PDB file of C-alpha atoms in Angstrom:
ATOM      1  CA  UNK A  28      13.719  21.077 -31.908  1.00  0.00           C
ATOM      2  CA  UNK A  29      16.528  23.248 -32.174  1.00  0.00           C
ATOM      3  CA  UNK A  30      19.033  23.281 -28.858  1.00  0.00           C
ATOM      4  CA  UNK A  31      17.566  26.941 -29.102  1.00  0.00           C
ATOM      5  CA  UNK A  32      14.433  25.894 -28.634  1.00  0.00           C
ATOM      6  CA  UNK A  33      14.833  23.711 -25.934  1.00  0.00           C
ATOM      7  CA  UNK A  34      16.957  26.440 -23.798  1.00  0.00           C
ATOM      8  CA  UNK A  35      14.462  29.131 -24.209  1.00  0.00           C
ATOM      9  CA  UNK A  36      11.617  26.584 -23.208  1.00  0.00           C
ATOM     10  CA  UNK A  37      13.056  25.570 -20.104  1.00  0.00           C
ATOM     11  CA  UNK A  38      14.279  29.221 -19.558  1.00  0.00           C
ATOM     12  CA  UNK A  39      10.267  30.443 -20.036  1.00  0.00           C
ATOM     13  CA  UNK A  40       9.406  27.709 -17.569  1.00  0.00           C
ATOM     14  CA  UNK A  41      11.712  28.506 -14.768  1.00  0.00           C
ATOM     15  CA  UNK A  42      10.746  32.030 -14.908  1.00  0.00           C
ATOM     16  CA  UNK A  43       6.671  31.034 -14.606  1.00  0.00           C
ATOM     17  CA  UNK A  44       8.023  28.784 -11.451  1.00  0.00           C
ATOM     18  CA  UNK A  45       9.872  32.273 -10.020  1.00  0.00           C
ATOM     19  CA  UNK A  46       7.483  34.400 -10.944  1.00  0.00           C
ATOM     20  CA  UNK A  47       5.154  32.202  -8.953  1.00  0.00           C
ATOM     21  CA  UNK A  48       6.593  32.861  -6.295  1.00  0.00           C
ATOM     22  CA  UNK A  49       6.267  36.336  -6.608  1.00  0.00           C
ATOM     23  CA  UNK A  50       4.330  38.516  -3.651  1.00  0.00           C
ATOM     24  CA  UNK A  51       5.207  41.765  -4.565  1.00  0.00           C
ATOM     25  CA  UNK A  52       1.987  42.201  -7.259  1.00  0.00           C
ATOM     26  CA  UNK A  53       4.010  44.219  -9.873  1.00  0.00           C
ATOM     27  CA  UNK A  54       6.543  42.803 -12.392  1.00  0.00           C
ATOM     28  CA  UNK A  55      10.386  41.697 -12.154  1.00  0.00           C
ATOM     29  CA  UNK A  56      12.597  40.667 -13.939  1.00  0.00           C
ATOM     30  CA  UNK A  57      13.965  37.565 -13.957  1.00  0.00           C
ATOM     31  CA  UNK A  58      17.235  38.784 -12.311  1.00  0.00           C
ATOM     32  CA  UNK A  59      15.761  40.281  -9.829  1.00  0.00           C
ATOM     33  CA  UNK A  60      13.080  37.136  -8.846  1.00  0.00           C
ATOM     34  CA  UNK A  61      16.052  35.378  -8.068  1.00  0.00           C
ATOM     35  CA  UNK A  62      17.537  37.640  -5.522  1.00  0.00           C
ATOM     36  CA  UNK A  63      13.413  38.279  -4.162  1.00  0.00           C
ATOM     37  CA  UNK A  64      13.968  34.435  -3.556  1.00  0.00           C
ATOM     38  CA  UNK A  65      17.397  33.389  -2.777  1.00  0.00           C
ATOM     39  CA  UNK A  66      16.488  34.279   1.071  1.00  0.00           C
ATOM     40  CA  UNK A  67      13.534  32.523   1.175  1.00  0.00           C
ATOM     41  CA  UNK A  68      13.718  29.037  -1.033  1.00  0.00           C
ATOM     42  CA  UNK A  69      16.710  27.054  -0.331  1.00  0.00           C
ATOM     43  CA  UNK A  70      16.740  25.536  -4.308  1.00  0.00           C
ATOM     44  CA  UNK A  71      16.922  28.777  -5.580  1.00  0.00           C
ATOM     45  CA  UNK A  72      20.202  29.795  -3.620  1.00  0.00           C
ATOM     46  CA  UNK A  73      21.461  26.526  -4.665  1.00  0.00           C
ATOM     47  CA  UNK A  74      21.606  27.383  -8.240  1.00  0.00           C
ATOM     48  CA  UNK A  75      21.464  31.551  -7.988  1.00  0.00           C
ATOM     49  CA  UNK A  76      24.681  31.253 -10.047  1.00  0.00           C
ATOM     50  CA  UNK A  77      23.522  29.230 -12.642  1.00  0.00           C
ATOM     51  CA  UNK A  78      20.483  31.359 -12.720  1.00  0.00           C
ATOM     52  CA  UNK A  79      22.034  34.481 -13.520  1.00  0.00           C
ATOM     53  CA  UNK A  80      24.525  32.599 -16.385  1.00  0.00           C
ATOM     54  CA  UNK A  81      21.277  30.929 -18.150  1.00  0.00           C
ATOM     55  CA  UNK A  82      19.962  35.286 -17.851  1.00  0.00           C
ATOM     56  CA  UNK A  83      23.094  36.348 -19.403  1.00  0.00           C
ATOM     57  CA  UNK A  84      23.478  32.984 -22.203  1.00  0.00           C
ATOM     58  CA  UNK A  85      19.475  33.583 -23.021  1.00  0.00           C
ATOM     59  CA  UNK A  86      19.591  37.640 -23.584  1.00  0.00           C
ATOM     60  CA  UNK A  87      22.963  36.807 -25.959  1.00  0.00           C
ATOM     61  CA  UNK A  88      21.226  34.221 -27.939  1.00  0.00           C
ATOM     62  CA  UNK A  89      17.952  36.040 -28.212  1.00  0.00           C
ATOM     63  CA  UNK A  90      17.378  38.793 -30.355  1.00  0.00           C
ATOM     64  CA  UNK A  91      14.646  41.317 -30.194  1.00  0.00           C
ATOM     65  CA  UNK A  92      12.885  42.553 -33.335  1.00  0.00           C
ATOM     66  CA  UNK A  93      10.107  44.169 -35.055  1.00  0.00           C
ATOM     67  CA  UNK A  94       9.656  40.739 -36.685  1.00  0.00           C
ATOM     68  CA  UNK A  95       9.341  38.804 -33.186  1.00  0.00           C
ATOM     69  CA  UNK A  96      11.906  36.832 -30.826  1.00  0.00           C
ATOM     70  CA  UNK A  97      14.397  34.454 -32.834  1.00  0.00           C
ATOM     71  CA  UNK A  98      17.843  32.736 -31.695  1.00  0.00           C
ATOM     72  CA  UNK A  99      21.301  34.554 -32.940  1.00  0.00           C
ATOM     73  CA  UNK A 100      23.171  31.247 -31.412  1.00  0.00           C
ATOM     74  CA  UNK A 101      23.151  28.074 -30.856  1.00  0.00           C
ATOM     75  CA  UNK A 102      23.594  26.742 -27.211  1.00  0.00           C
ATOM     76  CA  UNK A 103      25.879  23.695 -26.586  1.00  0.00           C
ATOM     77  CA  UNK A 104      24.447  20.391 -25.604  1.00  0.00           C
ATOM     78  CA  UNK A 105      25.584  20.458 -22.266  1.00  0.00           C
ATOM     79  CA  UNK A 106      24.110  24.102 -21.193  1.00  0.00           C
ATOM     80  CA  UNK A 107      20.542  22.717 -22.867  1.00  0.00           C
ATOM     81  CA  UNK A 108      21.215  19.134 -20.490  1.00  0.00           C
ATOM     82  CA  UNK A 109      22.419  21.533 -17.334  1.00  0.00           C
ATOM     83  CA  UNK A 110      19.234  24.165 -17.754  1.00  0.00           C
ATOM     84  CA  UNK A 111      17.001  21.148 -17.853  1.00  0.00           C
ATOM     85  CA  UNK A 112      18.463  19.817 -14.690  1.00  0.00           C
ATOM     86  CA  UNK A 113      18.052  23.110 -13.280  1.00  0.00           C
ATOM     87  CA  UNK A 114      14.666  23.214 -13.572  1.00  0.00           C
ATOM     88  CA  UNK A 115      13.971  20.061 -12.394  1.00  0.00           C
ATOM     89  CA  UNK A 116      15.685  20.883  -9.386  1.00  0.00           C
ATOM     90  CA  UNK A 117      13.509  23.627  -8.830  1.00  0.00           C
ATOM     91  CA  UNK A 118      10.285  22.482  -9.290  1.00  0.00           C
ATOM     92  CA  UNK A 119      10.410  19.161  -8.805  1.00  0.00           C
ATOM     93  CA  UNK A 120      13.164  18.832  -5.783  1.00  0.00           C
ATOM     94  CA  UNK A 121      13.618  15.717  -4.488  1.00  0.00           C
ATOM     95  CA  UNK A 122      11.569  15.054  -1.004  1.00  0.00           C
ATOM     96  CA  UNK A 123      12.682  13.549   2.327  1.00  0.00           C
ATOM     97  CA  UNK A 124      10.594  10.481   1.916  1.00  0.00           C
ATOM     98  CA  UNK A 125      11.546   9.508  -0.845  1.00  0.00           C
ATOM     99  CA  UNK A 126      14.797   9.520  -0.097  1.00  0.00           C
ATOM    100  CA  UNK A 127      15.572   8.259   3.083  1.00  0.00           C
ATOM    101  CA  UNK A 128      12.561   6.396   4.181  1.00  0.00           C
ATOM    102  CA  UNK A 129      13.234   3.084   5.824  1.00  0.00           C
ATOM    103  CA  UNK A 130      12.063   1.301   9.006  1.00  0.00           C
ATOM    104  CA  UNK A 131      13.664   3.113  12.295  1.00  0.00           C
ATOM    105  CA  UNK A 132      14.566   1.065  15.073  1.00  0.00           C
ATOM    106  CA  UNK A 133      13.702   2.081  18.099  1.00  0.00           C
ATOM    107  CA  UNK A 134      14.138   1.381  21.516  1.00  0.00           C
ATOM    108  CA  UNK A 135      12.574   1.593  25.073  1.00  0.00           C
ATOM    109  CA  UNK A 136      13.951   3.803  28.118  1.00  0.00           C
ATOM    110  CA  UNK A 137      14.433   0.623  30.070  1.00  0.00           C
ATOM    111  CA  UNK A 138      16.064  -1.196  27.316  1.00  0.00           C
ATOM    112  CA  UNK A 139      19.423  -2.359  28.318  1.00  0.00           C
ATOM    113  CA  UNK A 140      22.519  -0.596  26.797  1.00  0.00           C
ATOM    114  CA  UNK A 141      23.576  -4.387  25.857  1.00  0.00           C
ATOM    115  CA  UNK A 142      20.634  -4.268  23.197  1.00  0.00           C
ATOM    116  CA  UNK A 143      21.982  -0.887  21.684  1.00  0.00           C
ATOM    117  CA  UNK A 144      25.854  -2.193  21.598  1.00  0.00           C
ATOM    118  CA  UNK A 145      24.522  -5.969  19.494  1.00  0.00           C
ATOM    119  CA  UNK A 146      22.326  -3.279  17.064  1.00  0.00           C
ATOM    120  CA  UNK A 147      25.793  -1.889  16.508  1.00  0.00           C
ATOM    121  CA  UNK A 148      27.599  -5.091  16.095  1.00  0.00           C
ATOM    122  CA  UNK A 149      24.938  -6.354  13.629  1.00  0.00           C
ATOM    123  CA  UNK A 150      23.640  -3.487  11.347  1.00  0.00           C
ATOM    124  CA  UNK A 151      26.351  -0.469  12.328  1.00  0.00           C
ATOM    125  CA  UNK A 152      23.672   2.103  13.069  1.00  0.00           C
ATOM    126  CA  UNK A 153      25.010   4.988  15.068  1.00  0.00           C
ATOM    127  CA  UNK A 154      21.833   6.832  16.203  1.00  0.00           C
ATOM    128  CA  UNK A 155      18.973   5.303  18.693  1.00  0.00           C
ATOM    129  CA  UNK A 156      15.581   7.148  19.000  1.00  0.00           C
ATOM    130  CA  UNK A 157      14.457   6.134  22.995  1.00  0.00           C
ATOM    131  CA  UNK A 158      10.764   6.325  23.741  1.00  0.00           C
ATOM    132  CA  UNK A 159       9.022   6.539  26.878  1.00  0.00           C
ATOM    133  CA  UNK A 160       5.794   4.549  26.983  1.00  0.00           C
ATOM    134  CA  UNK A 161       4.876   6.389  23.430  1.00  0.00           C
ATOM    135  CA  UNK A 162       6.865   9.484  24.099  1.00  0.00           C
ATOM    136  CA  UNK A 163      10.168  10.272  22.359  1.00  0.00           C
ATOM    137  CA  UNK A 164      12.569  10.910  24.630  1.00  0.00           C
ATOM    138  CA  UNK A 165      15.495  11.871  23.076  1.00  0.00           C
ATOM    139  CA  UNK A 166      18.253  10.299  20.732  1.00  0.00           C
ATOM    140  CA  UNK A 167      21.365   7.946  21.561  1.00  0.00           C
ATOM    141  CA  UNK A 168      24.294   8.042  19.713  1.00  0.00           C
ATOM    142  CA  UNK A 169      27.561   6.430  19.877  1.00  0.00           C
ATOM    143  CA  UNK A 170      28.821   9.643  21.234  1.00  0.00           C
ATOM    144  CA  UNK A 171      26.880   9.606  24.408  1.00  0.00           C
ATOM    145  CA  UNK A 172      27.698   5.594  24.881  1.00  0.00           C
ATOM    146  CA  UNK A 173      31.289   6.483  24.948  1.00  0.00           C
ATOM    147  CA  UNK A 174      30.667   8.945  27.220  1.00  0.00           C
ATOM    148  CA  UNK A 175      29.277   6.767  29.817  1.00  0.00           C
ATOM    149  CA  UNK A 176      31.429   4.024  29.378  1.00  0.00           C
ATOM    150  CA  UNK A 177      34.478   6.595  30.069  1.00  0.00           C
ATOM    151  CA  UNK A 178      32.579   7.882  33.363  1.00  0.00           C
ATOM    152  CA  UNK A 179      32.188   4.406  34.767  1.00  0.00           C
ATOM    153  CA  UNK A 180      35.340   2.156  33.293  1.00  0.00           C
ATOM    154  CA  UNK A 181      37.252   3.656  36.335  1.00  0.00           C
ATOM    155  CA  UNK A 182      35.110   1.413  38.799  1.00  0.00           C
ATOM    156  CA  UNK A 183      35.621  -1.259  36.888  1.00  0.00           C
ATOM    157  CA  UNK A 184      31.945  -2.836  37.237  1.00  0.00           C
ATOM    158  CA  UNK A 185      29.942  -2.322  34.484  1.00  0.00           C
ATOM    159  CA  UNK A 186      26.627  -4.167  33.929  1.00  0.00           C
ATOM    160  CA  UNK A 187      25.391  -3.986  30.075  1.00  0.00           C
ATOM    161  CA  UNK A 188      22.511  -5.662  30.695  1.00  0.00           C
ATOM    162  CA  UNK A 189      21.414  -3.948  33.775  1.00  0.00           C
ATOM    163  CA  UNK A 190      22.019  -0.484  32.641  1.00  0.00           C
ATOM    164  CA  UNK A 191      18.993   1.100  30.925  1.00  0.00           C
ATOM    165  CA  UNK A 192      18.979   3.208  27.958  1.00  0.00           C
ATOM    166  CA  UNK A 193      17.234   6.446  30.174  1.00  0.00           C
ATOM    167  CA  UNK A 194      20.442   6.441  32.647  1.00  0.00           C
ATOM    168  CA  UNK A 195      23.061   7.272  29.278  1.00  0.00           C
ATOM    169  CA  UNK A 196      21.275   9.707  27.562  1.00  0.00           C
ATOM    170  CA  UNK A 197      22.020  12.320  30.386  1.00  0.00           C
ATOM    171  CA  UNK A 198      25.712  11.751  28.665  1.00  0.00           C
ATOM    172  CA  UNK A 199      24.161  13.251  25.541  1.00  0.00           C
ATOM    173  CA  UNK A 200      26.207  16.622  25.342  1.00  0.00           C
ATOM    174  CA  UNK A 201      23.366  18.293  23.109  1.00  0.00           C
ATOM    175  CA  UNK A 202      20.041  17.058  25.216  1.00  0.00           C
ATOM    176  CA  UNK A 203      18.519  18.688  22.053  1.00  0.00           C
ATOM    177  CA  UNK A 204      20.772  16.675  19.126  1.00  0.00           C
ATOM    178  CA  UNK A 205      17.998  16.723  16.890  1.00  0.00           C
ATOM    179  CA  UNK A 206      15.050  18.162  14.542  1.00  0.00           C
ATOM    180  CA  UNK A 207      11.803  16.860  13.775  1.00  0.00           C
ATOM    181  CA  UNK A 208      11.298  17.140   9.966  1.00  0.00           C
ATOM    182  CA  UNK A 209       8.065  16.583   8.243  1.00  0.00           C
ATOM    183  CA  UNK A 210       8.240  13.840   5.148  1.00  0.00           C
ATOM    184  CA  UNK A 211       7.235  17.026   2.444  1.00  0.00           C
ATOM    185  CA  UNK A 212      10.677  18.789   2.914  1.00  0.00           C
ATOM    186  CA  UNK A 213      12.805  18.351   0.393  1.00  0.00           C
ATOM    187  CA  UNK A 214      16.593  17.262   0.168  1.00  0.00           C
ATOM    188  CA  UNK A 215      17.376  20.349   0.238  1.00  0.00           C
ATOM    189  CA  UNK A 216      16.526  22.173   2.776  1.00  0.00           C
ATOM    190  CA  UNK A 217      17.171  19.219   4.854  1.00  0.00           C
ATOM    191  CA  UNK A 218      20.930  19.883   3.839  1.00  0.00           C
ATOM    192  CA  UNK A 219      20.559  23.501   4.916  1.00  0.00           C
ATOM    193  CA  UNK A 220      19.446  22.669   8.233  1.00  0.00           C
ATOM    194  CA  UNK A 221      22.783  20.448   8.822  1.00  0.00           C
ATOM    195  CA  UNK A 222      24.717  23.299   7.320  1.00  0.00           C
ATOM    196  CA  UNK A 223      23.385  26.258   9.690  1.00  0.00           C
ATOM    197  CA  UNK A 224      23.619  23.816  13.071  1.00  0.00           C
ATOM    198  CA  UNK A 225      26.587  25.368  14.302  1.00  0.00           C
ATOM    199  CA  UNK A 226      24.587  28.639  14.594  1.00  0.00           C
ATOM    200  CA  UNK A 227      22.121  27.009  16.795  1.00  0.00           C
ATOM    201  CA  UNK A 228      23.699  24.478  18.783  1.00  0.00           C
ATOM    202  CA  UNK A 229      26.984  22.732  18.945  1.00  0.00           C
ATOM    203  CA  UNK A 230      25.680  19.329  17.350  1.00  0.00           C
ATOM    204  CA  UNK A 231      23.029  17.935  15.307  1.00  0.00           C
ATOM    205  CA  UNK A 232      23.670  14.148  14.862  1.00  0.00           C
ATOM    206  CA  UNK A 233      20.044  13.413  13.113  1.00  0.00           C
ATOM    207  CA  UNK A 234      16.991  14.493  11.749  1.00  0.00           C
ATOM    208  CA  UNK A 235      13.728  12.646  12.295  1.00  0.00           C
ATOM    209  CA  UNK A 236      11.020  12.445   9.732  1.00  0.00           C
ATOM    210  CA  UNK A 237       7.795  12.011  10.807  1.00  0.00           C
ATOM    211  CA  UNK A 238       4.237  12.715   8.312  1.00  0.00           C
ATOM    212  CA  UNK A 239       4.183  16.807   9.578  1.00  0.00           C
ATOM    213  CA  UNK A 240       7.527  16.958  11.591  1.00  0.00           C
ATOM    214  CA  UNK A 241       5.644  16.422  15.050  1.00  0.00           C
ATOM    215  CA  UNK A 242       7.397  14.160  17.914  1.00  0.00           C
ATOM    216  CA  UNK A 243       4.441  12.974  18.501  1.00  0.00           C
ATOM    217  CA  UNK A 244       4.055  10.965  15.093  1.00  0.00           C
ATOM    218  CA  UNK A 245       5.583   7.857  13.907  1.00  0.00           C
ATOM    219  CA  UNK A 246       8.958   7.889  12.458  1.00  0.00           C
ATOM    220  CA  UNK A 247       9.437   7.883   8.535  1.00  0.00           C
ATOM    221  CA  UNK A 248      13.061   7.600   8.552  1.00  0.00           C
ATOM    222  CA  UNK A 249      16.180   9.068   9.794  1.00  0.00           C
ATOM    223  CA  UNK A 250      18.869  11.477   8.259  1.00  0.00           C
ATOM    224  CA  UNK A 251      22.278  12.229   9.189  1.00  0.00           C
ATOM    225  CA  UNK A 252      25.128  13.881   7.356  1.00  0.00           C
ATOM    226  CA  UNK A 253      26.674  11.090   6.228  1.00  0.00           C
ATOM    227  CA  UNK A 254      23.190  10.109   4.548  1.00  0.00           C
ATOM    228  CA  UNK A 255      23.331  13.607   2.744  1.00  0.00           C
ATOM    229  CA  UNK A 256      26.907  12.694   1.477  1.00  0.00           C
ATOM    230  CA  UNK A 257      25.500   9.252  -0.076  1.00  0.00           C
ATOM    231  CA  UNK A 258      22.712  11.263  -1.887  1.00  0.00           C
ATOM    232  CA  UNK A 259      25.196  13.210  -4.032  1.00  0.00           C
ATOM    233  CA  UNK A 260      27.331  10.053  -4.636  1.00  0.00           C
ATOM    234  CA  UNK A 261      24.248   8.260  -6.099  1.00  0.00           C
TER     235      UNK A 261
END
């Protein structure tokens, strides 16, 4: 097939997958289904400028006739390869699960903050989901360790192996420092979420996967920024 071809196929496609997506009951164009869903679908924001340049690239290479719909040019390999990608993007976005799945380790509220600090020596994890019999009670980090050990260095007595987990996490700034996520969302909107935090609180350290994004579920995995920054690298 002609790159032609192959642009105006994965062109058609993407416009199916917006007009999909499309409430209103009457036609729009394809312009305009990607403003109706830039608001609402955080993929489609992503790549709203790409979006309009494929609109633009297909109406100059396309031609309208009484003799039907042919190509007048010939698009580069790299805008077929980057409309592809595109499309993938939308309609097949990577999911949470898939990405960042892995075996969580958690800890008890009477754990001792000695079993925390050799999790930290051995594997460098930064974030600690405490439970509560089976009830998550919030989420240790390293920021709310330091805290505590700066409130109690000054009397010089410190017991790591007497002090439980449930006495530091009052030195959580942010009691709520995290979001339960469900495993379907995709990478994303996870992103987005880290991204509008500082309009909803002053610090998100994690997100917590779980099957539907309930507390009450087991957890999938575990997400943090720096997690998001590895994705793109890979």
């Amino acid at each position: 097939m002609r790159n032609s071809d192959n642009f105006l196929a994965a062109f058609n496609r993407i416009e199916q997958f917006l007009n999909n997506g499309n409430t209103s009951g009457v036609y729009r164009p394809f312009t305009q289904l990607v403003r109706d869903q830039t608001e609402r679908n955080v993929t489609v924001k992503r790549n709203k400028d790409q979006l309009a340049k494929f609109s633009n690239l297909r109406n100059a290479i396309v031609h309208q006739s009484t003799k039907g719909t042919y190509a007048i040019a010939e698009p580069h390999d790299s805008i077929v390869e980057e409309i592809e990608k595109v499309e993938q993007e939308l309609t097949n976005p990577p999911k949470v699960i898939t990405q960042f799945q892995k075996k969580v380790e958690i800890f008890k509220h009477n754990n001792s903050i000695a079993d925390v600090l050799k999790i930290i020596r051995d594997r460098d994890y930064t974030q600690f989901p405490v439970y509560k019999e089976e009830e998550f009670i919030g989420l240790l980090t390293e920021n709310g360790i330091t805290k505590w050990l700066a409130r109690n260095i000054e009397e010089d007595i410190i017991s790591l192996e007497e002090t439980n987990l449930i006495d530091i996490l009052e030195f959580e700034e942010e009691v709520d420092n995290y979001i339960f996520i469900g495993k379907e969302m995709n990478v994303y909107e996870a992103e987005e979420i880290f991204k509008d935090f500082p309009h909803t609180r002053e610090r998100l350290d994690a997100l917590l996967i779980t099957h539907s994004g309930k507390k009450t579920q087991s957890l999938l995995g575990i997400i943090t920024t720096w997690d998001i920054l590895q994705f793109y690298k890979t």
